[in-house]
């Protein structure tokens, strides 16, 4: 059964207010039914969104961190489990149904990055000192630590969990075997620092955003760059594939978010916005961040403003 083509020009939007201070991270759960946001105001929020905008948005505030919640991610196998990483050195696991923290662990530094292994068994956490910690989710305890002698920005697993990626301030992508973390490849990806990475949900490609204002698309089996996206003029802070891997969204300090076709490399739509970026230690986080998820009938776009959360739900009429 073929997907109905998205008509980008017939989109409507609604906005909702949330956090009191800058928002550094947003993420949809594995079914696209809940949205989470993490903020400098020391809290995270979980939003239950009606993508058609017919009902009032409901949100739960997650309290407990004593410093900025710089990144968060959902359990890829569970719709109600959320992990947060904060500057108070703790990583916390939350139950979205109750809004309660069910697990927490204190690590060695200020945490600024977190990502789940695709099978949900491990969490990878990065801190300001370029140290990587792997947590066993069941025991919620560290099982591996490694300090790197270069700037580590975003981190990610491939879709099978057998390969682990690091984007670096040297303009490279380090490709590591997992769980050994042995270096398989060092990819000279960009002429400036690599800030962000996204994995195609189909598992064929990964994309890298850089300070040179380019987004590069890589064949994950050949480790070769197949094309670049050139619509942005400022350092690329955040990128995201849609759920089919057909489109990729990218954002920077340019006054728009670009959506491009992955296969052709052509820009298919640009969404106007006012972007303000924020740098946190070795990892670049955005205050105009986005998480793009496409369903058969809607596009859900997360836009974060300086003072509060703006949820813009874009849907086809």
PDB file of C-alpha atoms in Angstrom:
ATOM      1  CA  UNK A   1       0.000   0.000   0.000  1.00  0.00           C
ATOM      2  CA  UNK A   2       1.522   3.306  -1.103  1.00  0.00           C
ATOM      3  CA  UNK A   3       1.748   6.319   1.183  1.00  0.00           C
ATOM      4  CA  UNK A   4      -0.323   9.373   0.256  1.00  0.00           C
ATOM      5  CA  UNK A   5       2.063  12.134  -0.883  1.00  0.00           C
ATOM      6  CA  UNK A   6       2.427  14.970   1.610  1.00  0.00           C
ATOM      7  CA  UNK A   7       1.079  18.298   0.349  1.00  0.00           C
ATOM      8  CA  UNK A   8       3.503  20.645   2.077  1.00  0.00           C
ATOM      9  CA  UNK A   9       1.777  23.774   0.855  1.00  0.00           C
ATOM     10  CA  UNK A  10      -1.543  23.055   2.596  1.00  0.00           C
ATOM     11  CA  UNK A  11      -0.413  22.894   6.210  1.00  0.00           C
ATOM     12  CA  UNK A  12      -2.070  24.538   9.200  1.00  0.00           C
ATOM     13  CA  UNK A  13      -0.531  25.109  12.622  1.00  0.00           C
ATOM     14  CA  UNK A  14      -1.295  25.629  16.301  1.00  0.00           C
ATOM     15  CA  UNK A  15       1.008  26.783  19.093  1.00  0.00           C
ATOM     16  CA  UNK A  16       1.132  25.870  22.801  1.00  0.00           C
ATOM     17  CA  UNK A  17       3.117  27.442  25.628  1.00  0.00           C
ATOM     18  CA  UNK A  18       5.149  25.466  28.144  1.00  0.00           C
ATOM     19  CA  UNK A  19       8.550  25.924  29.806  1.00  0.00           C
ATOM     20  CA  UNK A  20       9.672  29.089  31.584  1.00  0.00           C
ATOM     21  CA  UNK A  21      13.203  29.050  30.163  1.00  0.00           C
ATOM     22  CA  UNK A  22      15.119  27.789  27.142  1.00  0.00           C
ATOM     23  CA  UNK A  23      14.324  24.321  25.851  1.00  0.00           C
ATOM     24  CA  UNK A  24      17.329  22.215  24.849  1.00  0.00           C
ATOM     25  CA  UNK A  25      15.778  18.951  23.709  1.00  0.00           C
ATOM     26  CA  UNK A  26      12.577  17.508  22.271  1.00  0.00           C
ATOM     27  CA  UNK A  27      11.615  13.954  21.269  1.00  0.00           C
ATOM     28  CA  UNK A  28       8.565  11.924  20.224  1.00  0.00           C
ATOM     29  CA  UNK A  29       7.935   8.502  21.729  1.00  0.00           C
ATOM     30  CA  UNK A  30       8.067   5.375  19.565  1.00  0.00           C
ATOM     31  CA  UNK A  31       4.433   5.641  18.468  1.00  0.00           C
ATOM     32  CA  UNK A  32       4.376   9.393  17.935  1.00  0.00           C
ATOM     33  CA  UNK A  33       1.645   9.865  20.553  1.00  0.00           C
ATOM     34  CA  UNK A  34       3.640  11.695  23.240  1.00  0.00           C
ATOM     35  CA  UNK A  35       6.171  14.488  22.994  1.00  0.00           C
ATOM     36  CA  UNK A  36       8.807  15.227  25.644  1.00  0.00           C
ATOM     37  CA  UNK A  37      10.790  18.418  26.169  1.00  0.00           C
ATOM     38  CA  UNK A  38      13.740  19.230  28.444  1.00  0.00           C
ATOM     39  CA  UNK A  39      14.580  22.714  29.656  1.00  0.00           C
ATOM     40  CA  UNK A  40      17.054  24.994  31.421  1.00  0.00           C
ATOM     41  CA  UNK A  41      14.294  25.445  34.028  1.00  0.00           C
ATOM     42  CA  UNK A  42      15.389  22.028  35.470  1.00  0.00           C
ATOM     43  CA  UNK A  43      12.235  20.248  34.318  1.00  0.00           C
ATOM     44  CA  UNK A  44      11.058  18.000  31.543  1.00  0.00           C
ATOM     45  CA  UNK A  45       7.514  17.902  30.230  1.00  0.00           C
ATOM     46  CA  UNK A  46       5.474  15.215  28.536  1.00  0.00           C
ATOM     47  CA  UNK A  47       2.849  16.408  26.077  1.00  0.00           C
ATOM     48  CA  UNK A  48      -0.129  14.358  24.915  1.00  0.00           C
ATOM     49  CA  UNK A  49      -0.880  15.826  21.510  1.00  0.00           C
ATOM     50  CA  UNK A  50      -3.931  15.560  19.322  1.00  0.00           C
ATOM     51  CA  UNK A  51      -2.309  15.983  15.898  1.00  0.00           C
ATOM     52  CA  UNK A  52      -5.571  17.329  14.470  1.00  0.00           C
ATOM     53  CA  UNK A  53      -5.754  20.029  17.152  1.00  0.00           C
ATOM     54  CA  UNK A  54      -9.338  19.217  18.160  1.00  0.00           C
ATOM     55  CA  UNK A  55      -8.709  18.779  21.886  1.00  0.00           C
ATOM     56  CA  UNK A  56      -6.830  20.723  24.542  1.00  0.00           C
ATOM     57  CA  UNK A  57      -3.188  19.729  24.931  1.00  0.00           C
ATOM     58  CA  UNK A  58      -2.361  17.903  28.173  1.00  0.00           C
ATOM     59  CA  UNK A  59       1.073  17.944  29.745  1.00  0.00           C
ATOM     60  CA  UNK A  60       2.840  16.486  32.777  1.00  0.00           C
ATOM     61  CA  UNK A  61       5.748  18.286  34.431  1.00  0.00           C
ATOM     62  CA  UNK A  62       8.653  16.070  35.530  1.00  0.00           C
ATOM     63  CA  UNK A  63      10.420  17.566  38.557  1.00  0.00           C
ATOM     64  CA  UNK A  64      13.558  16.344  40.307  1.00  0.00           C
ATOM     65  CA  UNK A  65      16.612  17.541  38.423  1.00  0.00           C
ATOM     66  CA  UNK A  66      18.545  20.402  40.027  1.00  0.00           C
ATOM     67  CA  UNK A  67      20.167  21.684  36.833  1.00  0.00           C
ATOM     68  CA  UNK A  68      19.406  22.074  33.143  1.00  0.00           C
ATOM     69  CA  UNK A  69      17.816  19.075  31.388  1.00  0.00           C
ATOM     70  CA  UNK A  70      19.942  19.187  28.251  1.00  0.00           C
ATOM     71  CA  UNK A  71      18.800  16.073  26.419  1.00  0.00           C
ATOM     72  CA  UNK A  72      16.203  13.330  26.658  1.00  0.00           C
ATOM     73  CA  UNK A  73      15.110  10.238  24.752  1.00  0.00           C
ATOM     74  CA  UNK A  74      12.288   7.713  24.826  1.00  0.00           C
ATOM     75  CA  UNK A  75      12.651   3.971  25.279  1.00  0.00           C
ATOM     76  CA  UNK A  76      12.400   2.657  21.689  1.00  0.00           C
ATOM     77  CA  UNK A  77      10.319  -0.337  22.854  1.00  0.00           C
ATOM     78  CA  UNK A  78       8.091   1.300  25.460  1.00  0.00           C
ATOM     79  CA  UNK A  79       5.723   4.211  24.843  1.00  0.00           C
ATOM     80  CA  UNK A  80       5.791   5.478  28.430  1.00  0.00           C
ATOM     81  CA  UNK A  81       9.456   5.326  29.513  1.00  0.00           C
ATOM     82  CA  UNK A  82      11.586   8.448  29.151  1.00  0.00           C
ATOM     83  CA  UNK A  83      15.263   9.005  30.035  1.00  0.00           C
ATOM     84  CA  UNK A  84      16.696  12.452  30.841  1.00  0.00           C
ATOM     85  CA  UNK A  85      20.286  13.688  31.109  1.00  0.00           C
ATOM     86  CA  UNK A  86      21.041  16.822  33.115  1.00  0.00           C
ATOM     87  CA  UNK A  87      23.783  19.142  34.277  1.00  0.00           C
ATOM     88  CA  UNK A  88      23.310  17.901  37.859  1.00  0.00           C
ATOM     89  CA  UNK A  89      25.304  14.789  36.795  1.00  0.00           C
ATOM     90  CA  UNK A  90      22.282  12.499  37.064  1.00  0.00           C
ATOM     91  CA  UNK A  91      20.431  10.402  34.507  1.00  0.00           C
ATOM     92  CA  UNK A  92      16.816   9.678  35.361  1.00  0.00           C
ATOM     93  CA  UNK A  93      14.193   7.276  34.037  1.00  0.00           C
ATOM     94  CA  UNK A  94      10.573   8.464  34.151  1.00  0.00           C
ATOM     95  CA  UNK A  95       7.183   6.814  33.787  1.00  0.00           C
ATOM     96  CA  UNK A  96       5.025   9.034  31.588  1.00  0.00           C
ATOM     97  CA  UNK A  97       1.820   7.616  33.066  1.00  0.00           C
ATOM     98  CA  UNK A  98       2.568   8.746  36.609  1.00  0.00           C
ATOM     99  CA  UNK A  99       5.142  11.474  36.014  1.00  0.00           C
ATOM    100  CA  UNK A 100       7.381   9.808  38.613  1.00  0.00           C
ATOM    101  CA  UNK A 101      11.094   9.069  38.460  1.00  0.00           C
ATOM    102  CA  UNK A 102      11.536   5.297  38.648  1.00  0.00           C
ATOM    103  CA  UNK A 103      15.353   5.075  38.405  1.00  0.00           C
ATOM    104  CA  UNK A 104      18.299   7.434  38.699  1.00  0.00           C
ATOM    105  CA  UNK A 105      22.085   7.264  38.693  1.00  0.00           C
ATOM    106  CA  UNK A 106      24.765   9.888  39.325  1.00  0.00           C
ATOM    107  CA  UNK A 107      27.667   9.933  36.868  1.00  0.00           C
ATOM    108  CA  UNK A 108      31.009  11.728  36.835  1.00  0.00           C
ATOM    109  CA  UNK A 109      30.213  14.912  34.928  1.00  0.00           C
ATOM    110  CA  UNK A 110      27.573  17.308  33.630  1.00  0.00           C
ATOM    111  CA  UNK A 111      25.500  15.244  31.212  1.00  0.00           C
ATOM    112  CA  UNK A 112      24.596  16.819  27.874  1.00  0.00           C
ATOM    113  CA  UNK A 113      23.764  13.881  25.585  1.00  0.00           C
ATOM    114  CA  UNK A 114      21.776  10.677  25.843  1.00  0.00           C
ATOM    115  CA  UNK A 115      20.540   8.027  23.403  1.00  0.00           C
ATOM    116  CA  UNK A 116      18.948   4.580  23.617  1.00  0.00           C
ATOM    117  CA  UNK A 117      20.255   1.446  21.961  1.00  0.00           C
ATOM    118  CA  UNK A 118      17.530   0.362  19.496  1.00  0.00           C
ATOM    119  CA  UNK A 119      16.599  -2.746  21.516  1.00  0.00           C
ATOM    120  CA  UNK A 120      16.153  -0.632  24.660  1.00  0.00           C
ATOM    121  CA  UNK A 121      18.754  -2.524  26.730  1.00  0.00           C
ATOM    122  CA  UNK A 122      21.445   0.165  26.990  1.00  0.00           C
ATOM    123  CA  UNK A 123      21.710   3.936  27.283  1.00  0.00           C
ATOM    124  CA  UNK A 124      24.714   5.954  26.094  1.00  0.00           C
ATOM    125  CA  UNK A 125      25.407   9.213  27.938  1.00  0.00           C
ATOM    126  CA  UNK A 126      27.905  11.930  27.014  1.00  0.00           C
ATOM    127  CA  UNK A 127      29.123  14.707  29.286  1.00  0.00           C
ATOM    128  CA  UNK A 128      30.919  18.053  28.969  1.00  0.00           C
ATOM    129  CA  UNK A 129      34.284  16.389  29.531  1.00  0.00           C
ATOM    130  CA  UNK A 130      33.864  14.252  26.372  1.00  0.00           C
ATOM    131  CA  UNK A 131      33.361  11.109  28.431  1.00  0.00           C
ATOM    132  CA  UNK A 132      30.996   8.384  27.243  1.00  0.00           C
ATOM    133  CA  UNK A 133      29.155   6.174  29.729  1.00  0.00           C
ATOM    134  CA  UNK A 134      27.116   3.096  28.791  1.00  0.00           C
ATOM    135  CA  UNK A 135      24.303   2.214  31.207  1.00  0.00           C
ATOM    136  CA  UNK A 136      22.587  -1.130  31.581  1.00  0.00           C
ATOM    137  CA  UNK A 137      18.921  -0.093  31.571  1.00  0.00           C
ATOM    138  CA  UNK A 138      17.646  -3.058  33.608  1.00  0.00           C
ATOM    139  CA  UNK A 139      20.088  -2.488  36.482  1.00  0.00           C
ATOM    140  CA  UNK A 140      20.445   1.239  35.713  1.00  0.00           C
ATOM    141  CA  UNK A 141      24.178   1.081  36.407  1.00  0.00           C
ATOM    142  CA  UNK A 142      27.248   1.986  34.313  1.00  0.00           C
ATOM    143  CA  UNK A 143      28.838  -0.951  32.507  1.00  0.00           C
ATOM    144  CA  UNK A 144      31.435   0.958  30.481  1.00  0.00           C
ATOM    145  CA  UNK A 145      33.174   4.360  30.498  1.00  0.00           C
ATOM    146  CA  UNK A 146      35.511   5.906  27.940  1.00  0.00           C
ATOM    147  CA  UNK A 147      37.167   9.331  27.866  1.00  0.00           C
ATOM    148  CA  UNK A 148      37.997  10.786  24.453  1.00  0.00           C
ATOM    149  CA  UNK A 149      40.805  13.249  23.743  1.00  0.00           C
ATOM    150  CA  UNK A 150      38.743  15.234  21.247  1.00  0.00           C
ATOM    151  CA  UNK A 151      35.451  17.118  21.283  1.00  0.00           C
ATOM    152  CA  UNK A 152      32.533  14.685  21.131  1.00  0.00           C
ATOM    153  CA  UNK A 153      29.228  16.142  19.992  1.00  0.00           C
ATOM    154  CA  UNK A 154      26.205  13.942  19.210  1.00  0.00           C
ATOM    155  CA  UNK A 155      26.152  10.162  19.578  1.00  0.00           C
ATOM    156  CA  UNK A 156      23.945   7.490  17.988  1.00  0.00           C
ATOM    157  CA  UNK A 157      23.546   3.766  17.343  1.00  0.00           C
ATOM    158  CA  UNK A 158      22.660   2.316  13.958  1.00  0.00           C
ATOM    159  CA  UNK A 159      19.285   0.551  13.705  1.00  0.00           C
ATOM    160  CA  UNK A 160      20.714  -2.866  14.668  1.00  0.00           C
ATOM    161  CA  UNK A 161      22.757  -1.605  17.619  1.00  0.00           C
ATOM    162  CA  UNK A 162      25.960  -3.117  16.218  1.00  0.00           C
ATOM    163  CA  UNK A 163      27.567   0.196  15.232  1.00  0.00           C
ATOM    164  CA  UNK A 164      28.018   3.324  17.324  1.00  0.00           C
ATOM    165  CA  UNK A 165      28.646   6.812  15.921  1.00  0.00           C
ATOM    166  CA  UNK A 166      30.340   9.891  17.393  1.00  0.00           C
ATOM    167  CA  UNK A 167      30.374  13.286  15.690  1.00  0.00           C
ATOM    168  CA  UNK A 168      33.447  15.330  16.601  1.00  0.00           C
ATOM    169  CA  UNK A 169      34.756  18.866  16.652  1.00  0.00           C
ATOM    170  CA  UNK A 170      37.452  17.781  14.201  1.00  0.00           C
ATOM    171  CA  UNK A 171      34.960  17.444  11.355  1.00  0.00           C
ATOM    172  CA  UNK A 172      35.004  13.654  11.573  1.00  0.00           C
ATOM    173  CA  UNK A 173      32.533  10.908  12.325  1.00  0.00           C
ATOM    174  CA  UNK A 174      33.999   8.093  14.406  1.00  0.00           C
ATOM    175  CA  UNK A 175      32.390   4.749  13.623  1.00  0.00           C
ATOM    176  CA  UNK A 176      32.791   2.208  16.435  1.00  0.00           C
ATOM    177  CA  UNK A 177      31.873  -1.450  16.761  1.00  0.00           C
ATOM    178  CA  UNK A 178      29.474  -2.194  19.606  1.00  0.00           C
ATOM    179  CA  UNK A 179      29.867  -3.366  22.313  1.00  0.00           C
ATOM    180  CA  UNK A 180      33.706  -3.386  22.003  1.00  0.00           C
ATOM    181  CA  UNK A 181      33.805   0.341  20.970  1.00  0.00           C
ATOM    182  CA  UNK A 182      36.703  -0.530  18.684  1.00  0.00           C
ATOM    183  CA  UNK A 183      37.187   2.079  15.944  1.00  0.00           C
ATOM    184  CA  UNK A 184      36.037   0.737  12.574  1.00  0.00           C
ATOM    185  CA  UNK A 185      36.268   3.927  10.513  1.00  0.00           C
ATOM    186  CA  UNK A 186      37.197   7.569  10.889  1.00  0.00           C
ATOM    187  CA  UNK A 187      35.204   9.450   8.267  1.00  0.00           C
ATOM    188  CA  UNK A 188      36.488  12.862   7.167  1.00  0.00           C
ATOM    189  CA  UNK A 189      32.970  14.171   6.860  1.00  0.00           C
ATOM    190  CA  UNK A 190      33.196  17.980   6.853  1.00  0.00           C
ATOM    191  CA  UNK A 191      35.657  20.871   6.768  1.00  0.00           C
ATOM    192  CA  UNK A 192      34.408  22.087  10.162  1.00  0.00           C
ATOM    193  CA  UNK A 193      33.053  20.519  13.342  1.00  0.00           C
ATOM    194  CA  UNK A 194      30.277  17.940  13.017  1.00  0.00           C
ATOM    195  CA  UNK A 195      27.475  18.942  15.365  1.00  0.00           C
ATOM    196  CA  UNK A 196      24.594  16.523  14.884  1.00  0.00           C
ATOM    197  CA  UNK A 197      23.743  13.114  13.474  1.00  0.00           C
ATOM    198  CA  UNK A 198      20.530  11.319  12.517  1.00  0.00           C
ATOM    199  CA  UNK A 199      19.991   7.685  11.522  1.00  0.00           C
ATOM    200  CA  UNK A 200      17.564   6.839   8.730  1.00  0.00           C
ATOM    201  CA  UNK A 201      14.854   4.677  10.392  1.00  0.00           C
ATOM    202  CA  UNK A 202      15.029   2.245   7.478  1.00  0.00           C
ATOM    203  CA  UNK A 203      18.719   1.720   8.252  1.00  0.00           C
ATOM    204  CA  UNK A 204      20.167   2.647   4.881  1.00  0.00           C
ATOM    205  CA  UNK A 205      21.592   6.109   5.551  1.00  0.00           C
ATOM    206  CA  UNK A 206      22.847   8.421   8.251  1.00  0.00           C
ATOM    207  CA  UNK A 207      23.075  12.194   7.985  1.00  0.00           C
ATOM    208  CA  UNK A 208      25.536  14.617   9.570  1.00  0.00           C
ATOM    209  CA  UNK A 209      25.097  18.355  10.162  1.00  0.00           C
ATOM    210  CA  UNK A 210      28.158  20.580  10.373  1.00  0.00           C
ATOM    211  CA  UNK A 211      29.467  24.039  11.210  1.00  0.00           C
ATOM    212  CA  UNK A 212      30.248  24.415   7.490  1.00  0.00           C
ATOM    213  CA  UNK A 213      26.445  24.810   6.947  1.00  0.00           C
ATOM    214  CA  UNK A 214      26.178  21.530   5.029  1.00  0.00           C
ATOM    215  CA  UNK A 215      24.259  18.327   5.729  1.00  0.00           C
ATOM    216  CA  UNK A 216      25.929  15.209   4.339  1.00  0.00           C
ATOM    217  CA  UNK A 217      24.111  11.944   3.605  1.00  0.00           C
ATOM    218  CA  UNK A 218      26.063   8.687   3.994  1.00  0.00           C
ATOM    219  CA  UNK A 219      25.436   5.143   2.810  1.00  0.00           C
ATOM    220  CA  UNK A 220      25.644   3.183   6.051  1.00  0.00           C
ATOM    221  CA  UNK A 221      26.833  -0.069   4.451  1.00  0.00           C
ATOM    222  CA  UNK A 222      29.545   1.485   2.279  1.00  0.00           C
ATOM    223  CA  UNK A 223      30.416   4.385   4.619  1.00  0.00           C
ATOM    224  CA  UNK A 224      30.428   6.690   1.591  1.00  0.00           C
ATOM    225  CA  UNK A 225      28.921  10.156   1.236  1.00  0.00           C
ATOM    226  CA  UNK A 226      26.228  10.000  -1.449  1.00  0.00           C
ATOM    227  CA  UNK A 227      25.061  13.647  -1.462  1.00  0.00           C
ATOM    228  CA  UNK A 228      24.955  16.910   0.434  1.00  0.00           C
ATOM    229  CA  UNK A 229      22.143  19.313   1.233  1.00  0.00           C
ATOM    230  CA  UNK A 230      23.120  22.955   0.804  1.00  0.00           C
ATOM    231  CA  UNK A 231      20.092  25.130   1.560  1.00  0.00           C
ATOM    232  CA  UNK A 232      21.307  26.430   4.931  1.00  0.00           C
ATOM    233  CA  UNK A 233      23.847  29.233   5.294  1.00  0.00           C
ATOM    234  CA  UNK A 234      24.651  28.911   9.015  1.00  0.00           C
ATOM    235  CA  UNK A 235      26.051  26.043  11.126  1.00  0.00           C
ATOM    236  CA  UNK A 236      23.623  23.114  11.099  1.00  0.00           C
ATOM    237  CA  UNK A 237      22.420  22.478  14.650  1.00  0.00           C
ATOM    238  CA  UNK A 238      19.779  19.780  14.278  1.00  0.00           C
ATOM    239  CA  UNK A 239      18.574  17.243  11.708  1.00  0.00           C
ATOM    240  CA  UNK A 240      15.878  14.582  11.609  1.00  0.00           C
ATOM    241  CA  UNK A 241      14.507  11.998   9.180  1.00  0.00           C
ATOM    242  CA  UNK A 242      10.796  11.355   8.894  1.00  0.00           C
ATOM    243  CA  UNK A 243       9.534   7.911   9.880  1.00  0.00           C
ATOM    244  CA  UNK A 244       9.800   6.462   6.356  1.00  0.00           C
ATOM    245  CA  UNK A 245      13.243   7.936   5.677  1.00  0.00           C
ATOM    246  CA  UNK A 246      11.854   9.741   2.622  1.00  0.00           C
ATOM    247  CA  UNK A 247      12.472  13.273   3.902  1.00  0.00           C
ATOM    248  CA  UNK A 248      15.079  14.998   6.042  1.00  0.00           C
ATOM    249  CA  UNK A 249      14.615  18.230   8.000  1.00  0.00           C
ATOM    250  CA  UNK A 250      17.493  20.489   9.016  1.00  0.00           C
ATOM    251  CA  UNK A 251      17.735  23.725  10.976  1.00  0.00           C
ATOM    252  CA  UNK A 252      20.339  26.358  11.819  1.00  0.00           C
ATOM    253  CA  UNK A 253      20.344  30.083  12.519  1.00  0.00           C
ATOM    254  CA  UNK A 254      18.695  30.600   9.146  1.00  0.00           C
ATOM    255  CA  UNK A 255      15.123  31.912   9.466  1.00  0.00           C
ATOM    256  CA  UNK A 256      13.614  28.681   8.149  1.00  0.00           C
ATOM    257  CA  UNK A 257      13.640  24.919   8.585  1.00  0.00           C
ATOM    258  CA  UNK A 258      14.448  23.081   5.376  1.00  0.00           C
ATOM    259  CA  UNK A 259      12.762  19.819   4.391  1.00  0.00           C
ATOM    260  CA  UNK A 260      14.448  17.947   1.555  1.00  0.00           C
ATOM    261  CA  UNK A 261      13.815  14.764  -0.376  1.00  0.00           C
ATOM    262  CA  UNK A 262      16.441  12.204   0.651  1.00  0.00           C
ATOM    263  CA  UNK A 263      16.558  10.445  -2.732  1.00  0.00           C
ATOM    264  CA  UNK A 264      16.855  13.533  -4.946  1.00  0.00           C
ATOM    265  CA  UNK A 265      18.500  15.973  -2.554  1.00  0.00           C
ATOM    266  CA  UNK A 266      15.999  18.634  -3.574  1.00  0.00           C
ATOM    267  CA  UNK A 267      14.388  20.979  -1.078  1.00  0.00           C
ATOM    268  CA  UNK A 268      10.636  20.323  -1.063  1.00  0.00           C
ATOM    269  CA  UNK A 269       9.496  22.802   1.587  1.00  0.00           C
ATOM    270  CA  UNK A 270      10.785  25.498   3.911  1.00  0.00           C
ATOM    271  CA  UNK A 271       9.032  26.398   7.152  1.00  0.00           C
ATOM    272  CA  UNK A 272       9.629  29.997   8.323  1.00  0.00           C
ATOM    273  CA  UNK A 273      10.845  30.366  11.907  1.00  0.00           C
ATOM    274  CA  UNK A 274      12.947  32.579  14.112  1.00  0.00           C
ATOM    275  CA  UNK A 275      15.925  30.507  15.222  1.00  0.00           C
ATOM    276  CA  UNK A 276      18.085  31.124  18.255  1.00  0.00           C
ATOM    277  CA  UNK A 277      20.902  28.689  18.954  1.00  0.00           C
ATOM    278  CA  UNK A 278      22.711  27.759  22.125  1.00  0.00           C
ATOM    279  CA  UNK A 279      26.048  26.033  22.623  1.00  0.00           C
ATOM    280  CA  UNK A 280      26.451  23.782  25.644  1.00  0.00           C
ATOM    281  CA  UNK A 281      29.972  22.516  26.311  1.00  0.00           C
ATOM    282  CA  UNK A 282      31.142  20.103  23.635  1.00  0.00           C
ATOM    283  CA  UNK A 283      27.626  19.447  22.376  1.00  0.00           C
ATOM    284  CA  UNK A 284      25.592  21.908  20.411  1.00  0.00           C
ATOM    285  CA  UNK A 285      21.999  22.115  21.464  1.00  0.00           C
ATOM    286  CA  UNK A 286      19.327  24.285  19.877  1.00  0.00           C
ATOM    287  CA  UNK A 287      16.698  26.568  21.290  1.00  0.00           C
ATOM    288  CA  UNK A 288      14.949  26.343  17.944  1.00  0.00           C
ATOM    289  CA  UNK A 289      15.190  22.602  17.723  1.00  0.00           C
ATOM    290  CA  UNK A 290      12.956  20.270  15.802  1.00  0.00           C
ATOM    291  CA  UNK A 291      11.862  16.697  15.775  1.00  0.00           C
ATOM    292  CA  UNK A 292      10.122  15.820  12.540  1.00  0.00           C
ATOM    293  CA  UNK A 293       7.792  12.827  12.373  1.00  0.00           C
ATOM    294  CA  UNK A 294       5.500  12.224   9.412  1.00  0.00           C
ATOM    295  CA  UNK A 295       2.372  10.090   9.463  1.00  0.00           C
ATOM    296  CA  UNK A 296       0.006   9.385   6.552  1.00  0.00           C
ATOM    297  CA  UNK A 297      -2.033  12.459   7.326  1.00  0.00           C
ATOM    298  CA  UNK A 298       0.144  14.870   9.288  1.00  0.00           C
ATOM    299  CA  UNK A 299       3.499  16.422   9.965  1.00  0.00           C
ATOM    300  CA  UNK A 300       4.273  17.186  13.581  1.00  0.00           C
ATOM    301  CA  UNK A 301       6.960  19.796  14.076  1.00  0.00           C
ATOM    302  CA  UNK A 302       8.559  20.824  17.338  1.00  0.00           C
ATOM    303  CA  UNK A 303       9.811  24.372  17.500  1.00  0.00           C
ATOM    304  CA  UNK A 304      11.398  25.718  20.672  1.00  0.00           C
ATOM    305  CA  UNK A 305      11.550  29.430  21.421  1.00  0.00           C
ATOM    306  CA  UNK A 306      13.740  31.341  23.872  1.00  0.00           C
ATOM    307  CA  UNK A 307      11.280  31.751  26.717  1.00  0.00           C
ATOM    308  CA  UNK A 308       8.800  28.949  26.297  1.00  0.00           C
ATOM    309  CA  UNK A 309       7.948  25.840  24.384  1.00  0.00           C
ATOM    310  CA  UNK A 310       6.070  26.384  21.161  1.00  0.00           C
ATOM    311  CA  UNK A 311       4.486  23.252  19.817  1.00  0.00           C
ATOM    312  CA  UNK A 312       3.541  23.725  16.223  1.00  0.00           C
ATOM    313  CA  UNK A 313       1.370  20.912  14.904  1.00  0.00           C
ATOM    314  CA  UNK A 314       1.253  21.038  11.131  1.00  0.00           C
ATOM    315  CA  UNK A 315      -1.513  18.987   9.572  1.00  0.00           C
ATOM    316  CA  UNK A 316      -2.959  18.496   6.135  1.00  0.00           C
ATOM    317  CA  UNK A 317      -6.612  19.549   5.884  1.00  0.00           C
TER     318      UNK A 317
END
